[in-house]
Coordinates of C-alpha atoms in Angstrom, one line a residue:
Chain Z
M1 CA -3.6 -12.6 -43.3
T2 CA -4.7 -10.1 -40.7
A3 CA -2.2 -8.8 -38.1
A4 CA -1.7 -10.6 -34.9
V5 CA -3.6 -9.2 -31.9
L6 CA -1.4 -11.3 -29.6
R7 CA 2.1 -12.4 -30.3
A8 CA 4.4 -14.1 -27.8
A9 CA 8.0 -15.0 -28.5
G10 CA 9.9 -17.2 -26.1
L11 CA 7.7 -15.8 -23.4
G12 CA 8.4 -17.1 -19.9
K13 CA 7.5 -16.1 -16.3
K14 CA 9.2 -17.3 -13.2
Y15 CA 7.8 -16.9 -9.7
G16 CA 10.6 -17.5 -7.3
R17 CA 12.1 -20.8 -8.5
R18 CA 9.0 -22.0 -10.3
W19 CA 8.3 -21.3 -14.0
A20 CA 4.6 -20.5 -14.4
L21 CA 5.0 -20.1 -18.1
T22 CA 7.8 -21.5 -20.2
D23 CA 9.0 -20.7 -23.7
C24 CA 5.6 -19.6 -25.0
N25 CA 5.3 -18.9 -28.7
L26 CA 2.0 -17.8 -29.9
E27 CA 0.4 -15.8 -32.7
V28 CA -3.3 -15.1 -32.5
P29 CA -4.7 -13.4 -35.6
A30 CA -7.4 -10.7 -35.3
G31 CA -11.1 -11.3 -35.4
H32 CA -11.2 -14.5 -33.4
V33 CA -12.7 -15.6 -30.1
V34 CA -9.8 -17.5 -28.6
G35 CA -10.3 -20.2 -26.0
L36 CA -7.3 -20.6 -23.7
V37 CA -7.8 -24.0 -22.1
G38 CA -5.8 -25.8 -19.5
P39 CA -6.1 -27.3 -16.0
N40 CA -5.9 -25.1 -13.0
G41 CA -2.4 -23.7 -12.4
A42 CA -1.3 -24.3 -16.0
G43 CA -0.3 -20.7 -16.5
K44 CA -3.4 -19.3 -18.1
S45 CA -3.7 -16.3 -15.7
T46 CA 0.0 -15.7 -16.0
L47 CA -0.2 -15.5 -19.8
L48 CA -3.2 -13.1 -19.7
N49 CA -1.6 -11.0 -17.0
L50 CA 1.6 -10.8 -19.1
S51 CA -0.5 -9.8 -22.0
V52 CA -2.1 -6.8 -20.2
G53 CA 1.1 -5.7 -18.6
M54 CA 0.1 -6.6 -15.1
L55 CA 3.2 -8.8 -15.0
T56 CA 6.5 -8.3 -16.7
P57 CA 8.1 -11.2 -18.5
T58 CA 11.1 -13.0 -17.1
A59 CA 12.1 -14.2 -20.5
G60 CA 11.0 -13.4 -24.1
S61 CA 8.4 -10.8 -25.0
V62 CA 4.7 -10.4 -25.6
E63 CA 3.1 -7.9 -28.1
V64 CA -0.5 -6.9 -28.0
L65 CA -2.0 -5.1 -31.0
G66 CA 1.5 -4.6 -32.4
A67 CA 2.9 -2.9 -29.2
P68 CA 4.6 -4.2 -26.1
A69 CA 2.1 -5.4 -23.5
G70 CA 0.7 -2.7 -21.2
K71 CA 1.4 0.1 -23.6
Q72 CA -2.1 0.4 -25.1
L73 CA -4.4 0.4 -22.1
A74 CA -7.2 2.1 -23.9
K75 CA -7.4 -0.5 -26.7
V76 CA -7.2 -3.6 -24.5
G77 CA -10.0 -4.6 -22.2
Y78 CA -9.4 -7.0 -19.3
V79 CA -11.8 -8.8 -17.1
A80 CA -9.6 -10.2 -14.3
Q81 CA -10.1 -13.5 -12.5
D82 CA -12.9 -13.5 -10.0
T83 CA -14.2 -10.4 -11.8
P84 CA -13.2 -7.9 -9.1
T85 CA -15.4 -4.9 -8.4
Y86 CA -15.6 -2.3 -5.7
S87 CA -18.0 -3.9 -3.3
R88 CA -19.0 -0.5 -1.7
L89 CA -19.7 1.2 -5.0
S90 CA -22.9 1.0 -6.8
V91 CA -23.4 -0.3 -10.3
A92 CA -24.0 3.3 -11.6
E93 CA -20.7 4.4 -9.9
H94 CA -18.9 1.6 -11.6
L95 CA -20.1 3.0 -14.9
K96 CA -19.0 6.4 -13.8
I97 CA -15.5 5.0 -13.1
G98 CA -15.5 3.6 -16.6
A99 CA -16.6 6.9 -18.1
H100 CA -14.0 8.9 -16.1
L101 CA -11.1 6.6 -16.8
N102 CA -11.6 5.7 -20.5
P103 CA -11.5 8.2 -23.3
G104 CA -13.3 5.8 -25.7
W105 CA -16.1 5.1 -23.2
D106 CA -19.4 4.2 -24.9
H107 CA -22.1 5.2 -22.5
S108 CA -25.0 3.8 -24.6
V109 CA -23.4 0.4 -24.7
A110 CA -23.0 0.4 -20.9
E111 CA -26.5 1.6 -20.2
R112 CA -28.1 -0.8 -22.6
R113 CA -26.2 -3.8 -21.2
I114 CA -27.0 -2.9 -17.6
Q115 CA -30.7 -2.6 -18.6
S116 CA -30.8 -5.9 -20.5
I117 CA -29.0 -7.8 -17.7
G118 CA -31.6 -6.2 -15.3
L119 CA -29.1 -4.7 -12.8
D120 CA -30.4 -2.0 -10.5
P121 CA -28.0 0.9 -11.0
K122 CA -28.3 1.9 -7.3
Q123 CA -27.3 -1.5 -6.1
R124 CA -23.9 -1.9 -4.4
A125 CA -21.6 -4.3 -6.3
G126 CA -20.9 -6.2 -3.1
R127 CA -24.5 -7.3 -3.0
L128 CA -24.7 -8.6 -6.5
S129 CA -24.6 -12.3 -7.3
G130 CA -21.5 -13.8 -8.8
G131 CA -23.1 -13.8 -12.2
Q132 CA -24.3 -10.3 -12.0
R133 CA -20.8 -9.2 -10.9
A134 CA -19.3 -10.9 -13.8
Q135 CA -21.8 -9.2 -16.1
L136 CA -20.9 -5.8 -14.5
A137 CA -17.2 -6.5 -15.1
L138 CA -17.8 -7.5 -18.7
T139 CA -19.9 -4.4 -19.2
L140 CA -16.9 -2.3 -18.0
G141 CA -14.7 -4.2 -20.4
L142 CA -17.0 -3.8 -23.4
A143 CA -18.1 -0.2 -23.0
K144 CA -14.4 0.8 -23.0
R145 CA -14.6 -0.2 -26.7
P146 CA -11.4 -2.2 -26.8
D147 CA -10.0 -3.8 -29.9
L148 CA -9.0 -6.8 -27.8
L149 CA -10.8 -8.1 -24.8
L150 CA -9.1 -10.6 -22.5
L151 CA -11.2 -12.5 -20.0
D152 CA -9.6 -14.6 -17.2
E153 CA -11.9 -17.4 -16.2
P154 CA -14.9 -15.1 -16.3
V155 CA -17.4 -17.9 -15.8
A156 CA -15.5 -20.1 -13.4
A157 CA -17.7 -19.1 -10.4
L158 CA -21.0 -19.1 -12.3
D159 CA -23.7 -21.8 -12.3
P160 CA -24.4 -23.4 -15.7
L161 CA -27.3 -21.2 -16.5
A162 CA -25.5 -18.0 -15.7
R163 CA -22.5 -19.4 -17.6
R164 CA -24.5 -19.8 -20.8
E165 CA -26.1 -16.4 -20.5
F166 CA -22.7 -14.7 -19.9
L167 CA -21.1 -16.4 -22.9
Q168 CA -24.2 -15.6 -25.1
D169 CA -23.9 -12.0 -24.1
L170 CA -20.3 -12.0 -24.9
M171 CA -20.9 -13.5 -28.3
E172 CA -23.5 -10.9 -29.1
A173 CA -21.2 -8.1 -28.1
V174 CA -18.4 -9.6 -30.2
A175 CA -20.7 -9.7 -33.2
E176 CA -21.7 -6.0 -32.7
Q177 CA -18.3 -4.5 -31.9
E178 CA -15.9 -6.5 -34.1
L179 CA -13.4 -7.1 -31.4
S180 CA -11.0 -10.0 -30.8
V181 CA -11.5 -11.9 -27.6
V182 CA -9.2 -14.2 -25.6
L183 CA -11.1 -16.2 -23.0
S184 CA -9.5 -18.6 -20.5
S185 CA -11.3 -21.5 -19.0
H186 CA -10.6 -24.9 -17.5
L187 CA -13.7 -26.3 -19.1
V188 CA -13.8 -27.4 -22.8
S189 CA -17.6 -26.9 -22.9
D190 CA -17.2 -23.2 -22.4
V191 CA -14.7 -23.0 -25.3
E192 CA -16.8 -25.2 -27.5
R193 CA -19.8 -22.9 -27.1
A194 CA -18.0 -19.6 -27.7
C195 CA -14.7 -19.9 -29.4
D196 CA -13.3 -20.5 -32.9
F197 CA -9.6 -20.6 -31.9
L198 CA -8.0 -22.8 -29.4
I199 CA -4.9 -22.6 -27.2
V200 CA -4.1 -25.5 -24.9
L201 CA -1.8 -24.7 -22.1
V202 CA -0.6 -27.4 -19.8
D203 CA 2.2 -27.4 -17.3
S204 CA 3.3 -23.9 -18.2
R205 CA 3.7 -24.8 -21.8
V206 CA 1.6 -24.2 -24.9
Q207 CA 0.7 -27.7 -26.2
V208 CA -1.3 -26.7 -29.3
S209 CA -2.8 -23.6 -30.8
G210 CA -4.9 -23.0 -33.9
E211 CA -8.3 -22.5 -35.4
I212 CA -10.7 -25.0 -34.0
D213 CA -12.0 -26.1 -37.4
T214 CA -8.5 -26.7 -38.7
L215 CA -7.6 -28.6 -35.5
L216 CA -10.6 -30.8 -35.8
A217 CA -9.9 -31.4 -39.5
T218 CA -6.3 -32.5 -39.0
H219 CA -6.7 -34.8 -36.0
Y220 CA -7.8 -38.4 -36.2
R221 CA -8.3 -41.4 -34.0
L222 CA -6.8 -44.5 -35.6
T223 CA -7.8 -48.0 -34.4
G224 CA -6.4 -51.2 -35.8
P225 CA -4.2 -54.2 -35.2
R226 CA -1.3 -53.6 -32.9
K227 CA 1.4 -51.6 -34.5
D228 CA 4.5 -50.1 -33.1
Q229 CA 4.7 -46.4 -32.9
K230 CA 8.1 -46.3 -34.6
S231 CA 6.5 -47.7 -37.8
M232 CA 4.1 -44.8 -38.1
P233 CA 4.6 -42.5 -41.1
K234 CA 6.7 -39.4 -40.6
D235 CA 3.8 -37.0 -41.4
Q236 CA 1.6 -38.5 -38.7
H237 CA 2.3 -36.8 -35.4
V238 CA 1.3 -39.1 -32.6
I239 CA -0.5 -37.2 -29.8
A240 CA -1.5 -40.2 -27.7
A241 CA -1.3 -44.0 -28.1
S242 CA -2.8 -46.9 -26.2
H243 CA -2.3 -50.6 -26.9
T244 CA -4.0 -53.8 -25.9
D245 CA -2.4 -57.2 -26.8
V246 CA -3.9 -57.2 -30.3
Q247 CA -5.0 -53.7 -30.9
S248 CA -3.5 -50.2 -31.0
T249 CA -5.3 -46.8 -30.8
Y250 CA -3.5 -43.7 -31.9
L251 CA -4.5 -40.1 -31.8
I252 CA -2.6 -38.4 -34.5
R253 CA -2.3 -35.1 -36.3
T254 CA -1.7 -35.0 -40.0
E255 CA -2.4 -32.9 -43.0
M256 CA -2.1 -35.9 -45.4
P257 CA -4.8 -38.4 -46.2
I258 CA -4.5 -41.6 -44.2
L259 CA -3.8 -44.3 -46.7
D260 CA -3.2 -47.4 -44.6
P261 CA -6.3 -49.6 -45.0
A262 CA -5.6 -51.4 -41.7
W263 CA -6.8 -48.4 -39.7
S264 CA -10.3 -47.6 -38.9
V265 CA -10.3 -43.8 -38.9
S266 CA -12.6 -41.6 -36.9
R267 CA -12.8 -37.8 -36.1
L268 CA -12.2 -36.3 -32.7
T269 CA -14.4 -34.1 -30.7
L270 CA -12.9 -30.9 -29.3
E271 CA -13.0 -32.5 -25.8
D272 CA -11.1 -35.6 -27.0
L273 CA -8.5 -33.3 -28.6
V274 CA -8.0 -31.2 -25.6
L275 CA -7.8 -34.2 -23.3
A276 CA -5.3 -35.9 -25.5
Y277 CA -3.0 -32.9 -25.4
M278 CA -3.5 -32.6 -21.6
G279 CA -2.7 -36.3 -21.2
R280 CA 0.4 -36.0 -23.3
A281 CA 1.8 -33.2 -21.1
A282 CA 1.3 -35.5 -18.1
Q283 CA 3.7 -38.1 -19.7
P284 CA 6.4 -36.1 -21.5
E285 CA 9.1 -37.7 -23.7
Q286 CA 6.7 -40.5 -24.5
T287 CA 7.1 -40.0 -28.2
G288 CA 10.6 -38.7 -28.2
R289 CA 9.5 -36.2 -30.8
P290 CA 9.5 -32.5 -30.4
L291 CA 6.2 -30.8 -29.6
L292 CA 5.1 -29.2 -32.8
E293 CA 2.6 -26.5 -33.4
V294 CA -0.3 -26.9 -35.8
Q295 CA 0.6 -25.2 -39.1
R296 CA -2.1 -22.8 -40.2
Chain C
M1 CA -9.7 9.6 -11.3
I2 CA -10.0 12.4 -8.8
W3 CA -13.7 11.5 -8.5
L4 CA -12.9 7.9 -7.8
T5 CA -10.3 8.8 -5.3
W6 CA -12.7 11.1 -3.5
R7 CA -15.5 8.5 -3.7
Q8 CA -13.3 5.9 -2.0
F9 CA -11.9 8.3 0.5
R10 CA -14.9 10.4 1.6
L11 CA -16.1 8.2 4.5
Q12 CA -12.7 8.2 6.3
A13 CA -12.2 11.8 5.3
L14 CA -15.5 12.9 6.8
V15 CA -14.8 11.2 10.1
I16 CA -11.5 12.9 10.8
V17 CA -12.5 16.2 9.2
A18 CA -15.6 16.3 11.3
A19 CA -13.7 15.7 14.5
V20 CA -11.2 18.4 13.7
A21 CA -13.9 20.8 12.7
V22 CA -15.8 20.3 16.0
F23 CA -12.7 20.9 17.9
A24 CA -11.7 24.0 15.8
V25 CA -15.1 25.5 16.6
L26 CA -14.6 25.0 20.3
L27 CA -11.2 26.7 20.0
A28 CA -12.7 29.6 17.9
V29 CA -15.3 30.2 20.5
T30 CA -13.0 30.2 23.5
G31 CA -9.8 31.6 21.9
P32 CA -10.8 35.3 21.7
G33 CA -11.7 35.4 25.4
L34 CA -8.3 34.0 26.3
L35 CA -6.5 36.4 24.0
N36 CA -8.4 39.4 25.5
D37 CA -7.4 38.3 29.1
W38 CA -3.8 38.1 28.0
Q39 CA -3.8 41.5 26.2
A40 CA -5.7 43.2 29.1
Q41 CA -3.0 42.2 31.6
H42 CA 0.1 40.2 31.0
E43 CA 1.0 39.8 34.7
S44 CA -0.4 36.8 36.6
F45 CA -2.3 35.7 33.4
L46 CA -1.7 32.1 34.0
S47 CA -2.7 32.2 37.7
R48 CA -5.9 33.9 36.7
I49 CA -6.9 31.3 34.2
K50 CA -5.6 28.2 35.9
F51 CA -8.9 27.4 37.6
D52 CA -10.9 27.6 34.4
R53 CA -11.7 24.0 33.7
I54 CA -12.7 24.5 30.1
N55 CA -9.4 26.2 29.2
E56 CA -7.5 23.4 31.0
Y57 CA -9.4 20.8 29.1
L58 CA -9.0 22.5 25.7
Y59 CA -5.2 23.0 26.4
I60 CA -4.7 19.3 27.0
A61 CA -7.1 18.1 24.4
G62 CA -5.5 20.3 21.8
Q63 CA -2.1 18.8 22.5
A64 CA -3.5 15.3 22.4
L65 CA -5.3 15.8 19.1
V66 CA -2.3 17.3 17.3
Y67 CA -0.2 14.4 18.5
A68 CA -2.9 11.9 17.6
A69 CA -3.5 13.2 14.1
P70 CA -0.3 11.9 12.3
P71 CA -0.6 8.3 13.5
V72 CA -4.3 8.2 12.9
I73 CA -4.0 9.7 9.4
G74 CA -1.1 7.4 8.6
A75 CA -3.0 4.3 9.8
F76 CA -6.5 5.0 8.5
W77 CA -5.8 7.2 5.4
G78 CA -2.4 5.9 4.3
A79 CA -2.2 2.3 5.1
P80 CA -5.4 1.1 3.4
L81 CA -5.0 3.4 0.4
I82 CA -3.4 0.7 -1.8
A83 CA -3.5 -2.3 0.5
R84 CA -7.2 -2.5 0.4
E85 CA -7.2 -2.5 -3.4
L86 CA -4.6 -5.2 -3.4
E87 CA -6.6 -7.3 -0.9
A88 CA -9.9 -7.0 -2.8
G89 CA -8.2 -7.4 -6.2
T90 CA -9.7 -4.2 -7.4
H91 CA -6.3 -3.0 -8.6
R92 CA -6.8 -5.4 -11.4
L93 CA -10.0 -3.6 -12.4
V94 CA -8.7 -0.1 -12.1
W95 CA -5.3 -0.6 -13.6
N96 CA -6.9 -2.0 -16.7
Q97 CA -8.9 1.1 -17.5
S98 CA -7.2 3.5 -19.9
I99 CA -5.0 5.3 -17.4
G100 CA -1.7 3.9 -16.2
R101 CA -1.0 2.9 -12.7
T102 CA 1.5 5.6 -12.2
R103 CA -1.1 8.3 -12.9
W104 CA -3.5 6.4 -10.7
L105 CA -1.0 6.5 -7.9
V106 CA -0.2 10.2 -8.5
T107 CA -3.9 11.1 -8.1
K108 CA -4.4 8.9 -5.1
L109 CA -1.4 10.2 -3.3
A110 CA -2.0 13.8 -4.2
V111 CA -5.6 14.0 -3.2
T112 CA -5.3 12.0 0.1
G113 CA -1.8 13.3 1.0
L114 CA -2.8 16.9 0.5
A115 CA -5.9 16.3 2.6
A116 CA -3.7 14.8 5.3
I117 CA -1.4 17.8 5.2
A118 CA -4.2 20.3 5.1
V119 CA -6.2 18.8 8.0
T120 CA -3.1 18.4 10.3
G121 CA -1.9 21.9 9.3
L122 CA -5.3 23.5 10.1
L123 CA -5.5 21.6 13.4
S124 CA -2.0 22.6 14.4
L125 CA -2.7 26.2 13.3
A126 CA -5.9 26.4 15.4
V127 CA -4.2 24.8 18.5
S128 CA -1.1 27.0 18.2
W129 CA -3.2 30.2 17.8
W130 CA -5.4 29.3 20.8
S131 CA -2.5 28.4 23.1
N132 CA -0.3 31.3 21.9
P133 CA -1.2 33.5 24.9
I134 CA -0.4 30.7 27.3
D135 CA 2.8 29.8 25.6
D136 CA 3.9 33.4 25.5
A137 CA 3.2 33.7 29.3
I138 CA 5.2 30.6 30.0
D139 CA 8.1 31.9 27.9
G140 CA 7.8 35.1 29.9
G141 CA 8.5 33.1 33.1
Q142 CA 5.0 32.5 34.4
T143 CA 3.9 29.0 35.5
A144 CA 0.6 27.9 37.1
G145 CA -1.2 24.6 37.4
I146 CA -0.8 22.5 34.2
Y147 CA 0.7 25.5 32.3
N148 CA 4.3 25.0 33.0
L149 CA 6.0 23.7 29.8
P150 CA 7.5 26.2 27.4
R151 CA 6.7 25.6 23.7
I152 CA 10.2 24.5 22.9
M153 CA 10.0 21.5 25.3
P154 CA 9.3 18.1 23.8
A155 CA 5.8 17.6 25.2
V156 CA 4.6 20.8 23.6
F157 CA 6.9 21.3 20.7
G158 CA 5.3 18.6 18.5
A159 CA 1.9 20.0 19.0
R160 CA 2.7 23.5 17.7
G161 CA 3.7 25.1 14.5
V162 CA 4.6 23.2 11.4
V163 CA 6.2 20.1 12.8
P164 CA 2.8 18.2 12.9
I165 CA 2.6 18.7 9.1
G166 CA 5.9 17.0 8.7
Y167 CA 4.8 14.1 11.0
A168 CA 1.5 13.8 9.1
A169 CA 3.2 13.7 5.7
F170 CA 5.7 11.1 6.9
A171 CA 2.9 9.0 8.6
F172 CA 0.8 9.1 5.4
A173 CA 3.6 8.2 3.1
L174 CA 4.7 5.4 5.5
G175 CA 1.2 4.0 5.6
V176 CA 1.0 3.9 1.8
A177 CA 4.4 2.4 1.4
V178 CA 3.9 -0.3 4.1
G179 CA 0.4 -1.1 2.7
L180 CA 2.0 -1.5 -0.7
A181 CA 4.8 -3.7 0.7
T182 CA 2.7 -5.9 2.9
R183 CA -0.5 -5.9 0.8
R184 CA -2.5 -6.3 4.0
S185 CA -4.5 -3.4 5.4
V186 CA -4.6 -4.7 9.0
V187 CA -0.9 -5.5 9.1
A188 CA -0.1 -2.1 7.4
I189 CA -2.2 -0.3 10.0
A190 CA -0.5 -1.9 12.9
I191 CA 3.0 -1.3 11.5
T192 CA 2.2 2.3 10.6
L193 CA 0.8 3.1 14.1
T194 CA 3.8 1.5 15.8
V195 CA 6.5 3.2 13.6
V196 CA 4.9 6.6 13.6
I197 CA 4.3 6.7 17.4
A198 CA 7.9 5.4 17.9
A199 CA 9.3 8.1 15.5
M200 CA 7.4 10.8 17.4
I201 CA 8.6 9.6 20.7
L202 CA 12.2 9.1 19.6
S203 CA 12.6 12.3 17.6
P204 CA 12.9 14.6 20.6
I205 CA 15.4 12.2 22.2
F206 CA 17.7 11.4 19.3
L207 CA 17.0 13.9 16.5
R208 CA 16.0 17.3 17.9
P209 CA 19.0 17.8 20.2
H210 CA 21.3 17.5 17.1
L211 CA 19.4 19.7 14.8
M212 CA 21.2 22.8 15.9
T213 CA 24.3 23.6 18.0
P214 CA 22.8 24.2 21.5
A215 CA 23.7 27.2 23.5
E216 CA 26.0 26.6 26.4
A217 CA 26.0 28.0 29.9
S218 CA 28.3 27.5 32.9
V219 CA 26.6 27.7 36.2
I220 CA 28.0 27.4 39.8
V221 CA 25.7 25.4 42.0
T222 CA 24.5 27.1 45.1
A223 CA 21.9 26.0 47.7
D224 CA 19.4 28.4 46.0
N225 CA 19.7 27.2 42.4
M226 CA 20.2 23.5 43.2
R227 CA 17.4 21.5 41.6
G228 CA 18.4 18.0 42.2
L229 CA 21.0 15.7 43.8
Q230 CA 21.4 12.0 42.9
L231 CA 23.0 9.5 45.2
S232 CA 23.8 5.9 44.5
G233 CA 25.6 3.0 46.2
P234 CA 25.1 1.5 49.7
E235 CA 23.1 3.6 52.2
E236 CA 26.0 3.9 54.7
N237 CA 28.5 5.0 52.1
P238 CA 26.8 6.6 49.1
E239 CA 28.4 8.4 46.2
V240 CA 27.1 11.6 44.7
M241 CA 26.5 10.9 41.1
R242 CA 24.9 14.0 39.8
I243 CA 23.7 17.4 40.8
E244 CA 21.5 19.7 38.8
A245 CA 21.3 23.5 38.8
A246 CA 18.6 25.8 37.6
L247 CA 19.3 27.9 34.6
E248 CA 18.5 31.6 34.7
G249 CA 15.6 32.7 32.4
S250 CA 12.6 30.9 31.0
G251 CA 11.2 29.4 27.9
F252 CA 14.3 27.3 27.1
W253 CA 14.8 23.6 26.7
K254 CA 17.7 22.1 28.7
I255 CA 19.3 19.3 26.7
S256 CA 22.1 18.2 28.9
E257 CA 24.0 19.1 32.1
V258 CA 27.3 17.8 33.3
T259 CA 29.6 18.7 36.2
V260 CA 33.1 19.7 35.1
N261 CA 36.1 20.3 37.3
A262 CA 38.5 23.2 37.3
A263 CA 40.4 21.7 34.3
G264 CA 37.1 21.4 32.4
Q265 CA 37.0 17.6 32.6
V266 CA 33.6 16.0 32.8
Q267 CA 33.1 14.3 36.1
K268 CA 31.3 10.9 36.4
T269 CA 30.9 11.3 40.2
L270 CA 31.4 14.2 42.5
P271 CA 34.1 14.3 45.2
S272 CA 33.4 11.8 47.9
W273 CA 33.0 14.4 50.7
M274 CA 29.8 15.6 48.9
A275 CA 28.1 12.5 50.3
G276 CA 28.5 13.8 53.8
C277 CA 26.5 17.0 53.1
G278 CA 23.0 18.0 53.7
P279 CA 20.1 16.0 55.0
G280 CA 21.2 12.5 55.8
R281 CA 19.5 9.2 55.3
P282 CA 16.0 8.9 56.6
N283 CA 15.6 7.6 60.3
A284 CA 19.2 8.4 61.1
P285 CA 20.0 9.1 64.7
A286 CA 19.7 12.7 65.6
A287 CA 23.4 12.9 66.5
E288 CA 24.4 11.8 63.0
A289 CA 22.1 14.3 61.3
A290 CA 23.5 17.1 63.5
A291 CA 27.1 16.3 62.6
R292 CA 26.5 16.8 58.8
P293 CA 27.5 20.1 57.4
P294 CA 24.7 22.1 55.6
L295 CA 24.5 21.9 51.8
S296 CA 25.5 25.5 51.4
E297 CA 28.9 24.8 52.8
C298 CA 29.5 22.0 50.5
F299 CA 28.5 24.0 47.5
Q300 CA 30.8 26.7 48.5
R301 CA 33.6 24.2 48.7
L302 CA 32.7 22.8 45.3
A303 CA 32.8 26.3 43.8
D304 CA 36.1 27.0 45.5
E305 CA 37.6 23.9 44.0
G306 CA 36.5 25.0 40.6
Y307 CA 33.6 22.6 40.0
R308 CA 30.8 24.0 37.9
Q309 CA 27.8 22.8 35.9
Q310 CA 28.1 22.8 32.1
I311 CA 24.6 23.2 30.6
K312 CA 23.6 22.8 27.0
Y313 CA 20.2 24.2 26.0
Y314 CA 18.0 25.6 23.3
P315 CA 16.9 29.1 24.2
A316 CA 13.3 30.1 23.4
D317 CA 14.1 32.0 20.2
R318 CA 15.3 28.8 18.5
F319 CA 11.8 27.5 18.4
W320 CA 11.0 28.3 14.7
A321 CA 14.4 27.3 13.5
L322 CA 14.0 23.9 15.1
Q323 CA 10.4 23.6 13.8
W324 CA 11.5 24.1 10.2
R325 CA 14.5 21.8 10.4
E326 CA 12.5 18.9 11.9
T327 CA 9.6 19.5 9.5
G328 CA 12.1 19.4 6.6
I329 CA 13.6 16.1 7.8
F330 CA 10.2 14.4 8.1
L331 CA 9.1 15.8 4.7
G332 CA 12.3 14.4 3.3
L333 CA 11.5 11.0 4.7
A334 CA 7.9 11.3 3.3
L335 CA 9.4 12.0 -0.2
G336 CA 11.7 9.0 0.1
L337 CA 8.8 6.7 1.0
T338 CA 6.7 8.1 -1.9
G339 CA 9.5 7.4 -4.2
F340 CA 9.5 3.8 -3.0
C341 CA 5.8 3.6 -3.7
F342 CA 6.3 4.7 -7.4
W343 CA 9.1 2.3 -7.8
R344 CA 7.2 -0.6 -6.3
I345 CA 4.0 0.0 -8.2
R346 CA 5.7 -0.4 -11.5
R347 CA 6.7 -3.9 -10.6
D348 CA 4.6 -7.0 -10.6
L349 CA 1.6 -6.9 -8.3
T350 CA -1.1 -9.5 -8.9

């Protein structure tokens, strides 16, 4: 197994009296495009900011590329939320900043990207559209040649077309440069398009994390005659349950085959899966079972 | 990093540097003439130049500019330096390049701070050089028109020598620190302006008199050297609160003056008979005015009873010692504020 690019142990961050992130345990292997999904305010930005060393943890620790967060600036790229740029500086001057401040700066990558996006190097960043600005910020992140690129809601402010283009560009760059990516979003569709690894963060807690293929292969929807949750087999972890007078519907996670012939079994889409975990966080203690992570 | 700092700073830098340069050229053009006048004949130098409008204007403008430089630099170079990055969120861009934020801060502070010190230093040097003949003449006892304050007196002291550099360094560091603490440019600019101006006003009142042990002089008041007499209380029956005497010589700064009695005790009020001396209240009947003894008699009686004025002052030759001490204190404050910036920037800022 490849080394973890991101490893959090008992990680927590408190702002004043409010915990923005609680007891976060994560291990993200290298070579993935990770989607970090959760509703607004779930702690996604906090987790990413902790990972680049912009914030210091209140509890626990976070390691990036095998070193404490913030110690390997040259190897970690970060595109912050709202893709900040210097509004008075031109596109070309932003590339100059990148070239001056990064030893591993790849000028050809930057030039090529600016050309293919169609940005005028003389244009001030303040006059770019949201999509162009995001592309400029991504260019800075990529031309730095990082081993890990973190993007905090890079497409949140973009229209659907710009969104698709941005993610496509990102995917091409990932294929070329062999880097790992963590991308946060509150939309499952972004993640579905771009990612192969999923982290669901709700209410400052990690609800589930794992490779998307594995997650989809181990989650099922069971529909059948009404059945009490307590009578479910031990190896079937109930994520969500709903009942009518005669019928029960369960979303479960299991690595075992489902043998009970009373159930009609169907697969989940990624969106179903994410929504189920989000819904569960909204009603905690429903199952009385501990929240378990997917085993990989 | 130096390039980026310069790129972000150049507009503000050019505005102030251009203003200072224009003024320096004016001084350079008129200064040699003034110096020649002075060297040609020391006597009556000030009365000869006092009707020259341009010199008068440059003398006042120079003073004003040197005093204005620290607050302006602190507010417009210091305060936005980091606050603007925090407001625009661009610190999240620049801190995630390959250099750490400490190094980023070092460069920003060094480039902008040294510029602040250099600009103020050059301005003060130019103004001090230009007004040197005038200041020398005043120290030598001449006064004429607006040229009447020696360089050691508060209104002139802060616009000469090295003290402006101390003020500028302090103002700049304060601006940066307040910007970092408040994260708002406008708020930081307002606070910096207020605090720097307050510090520059309060320093001659509360700090400078204690920087050295003042020289002391004991003077007996006479009708000739009397400079002021303060009465208080009801008009019919006033008390003499204070009298002031002139000190021999010139170019000094009088810090305090009290009246002491023969036993050396400081007097809150003077003997009550003093109130009956000298010119009476306005519109008094002629008979009443005629009955009052002249001031000279009263002063004689004061002297006979052992009263004298105890004056504390800085003589003219303390000028540089005071300059260096005050500069040192403000540079120390600037260092402390810079230390705060480095401490703060290592903590969470998102």
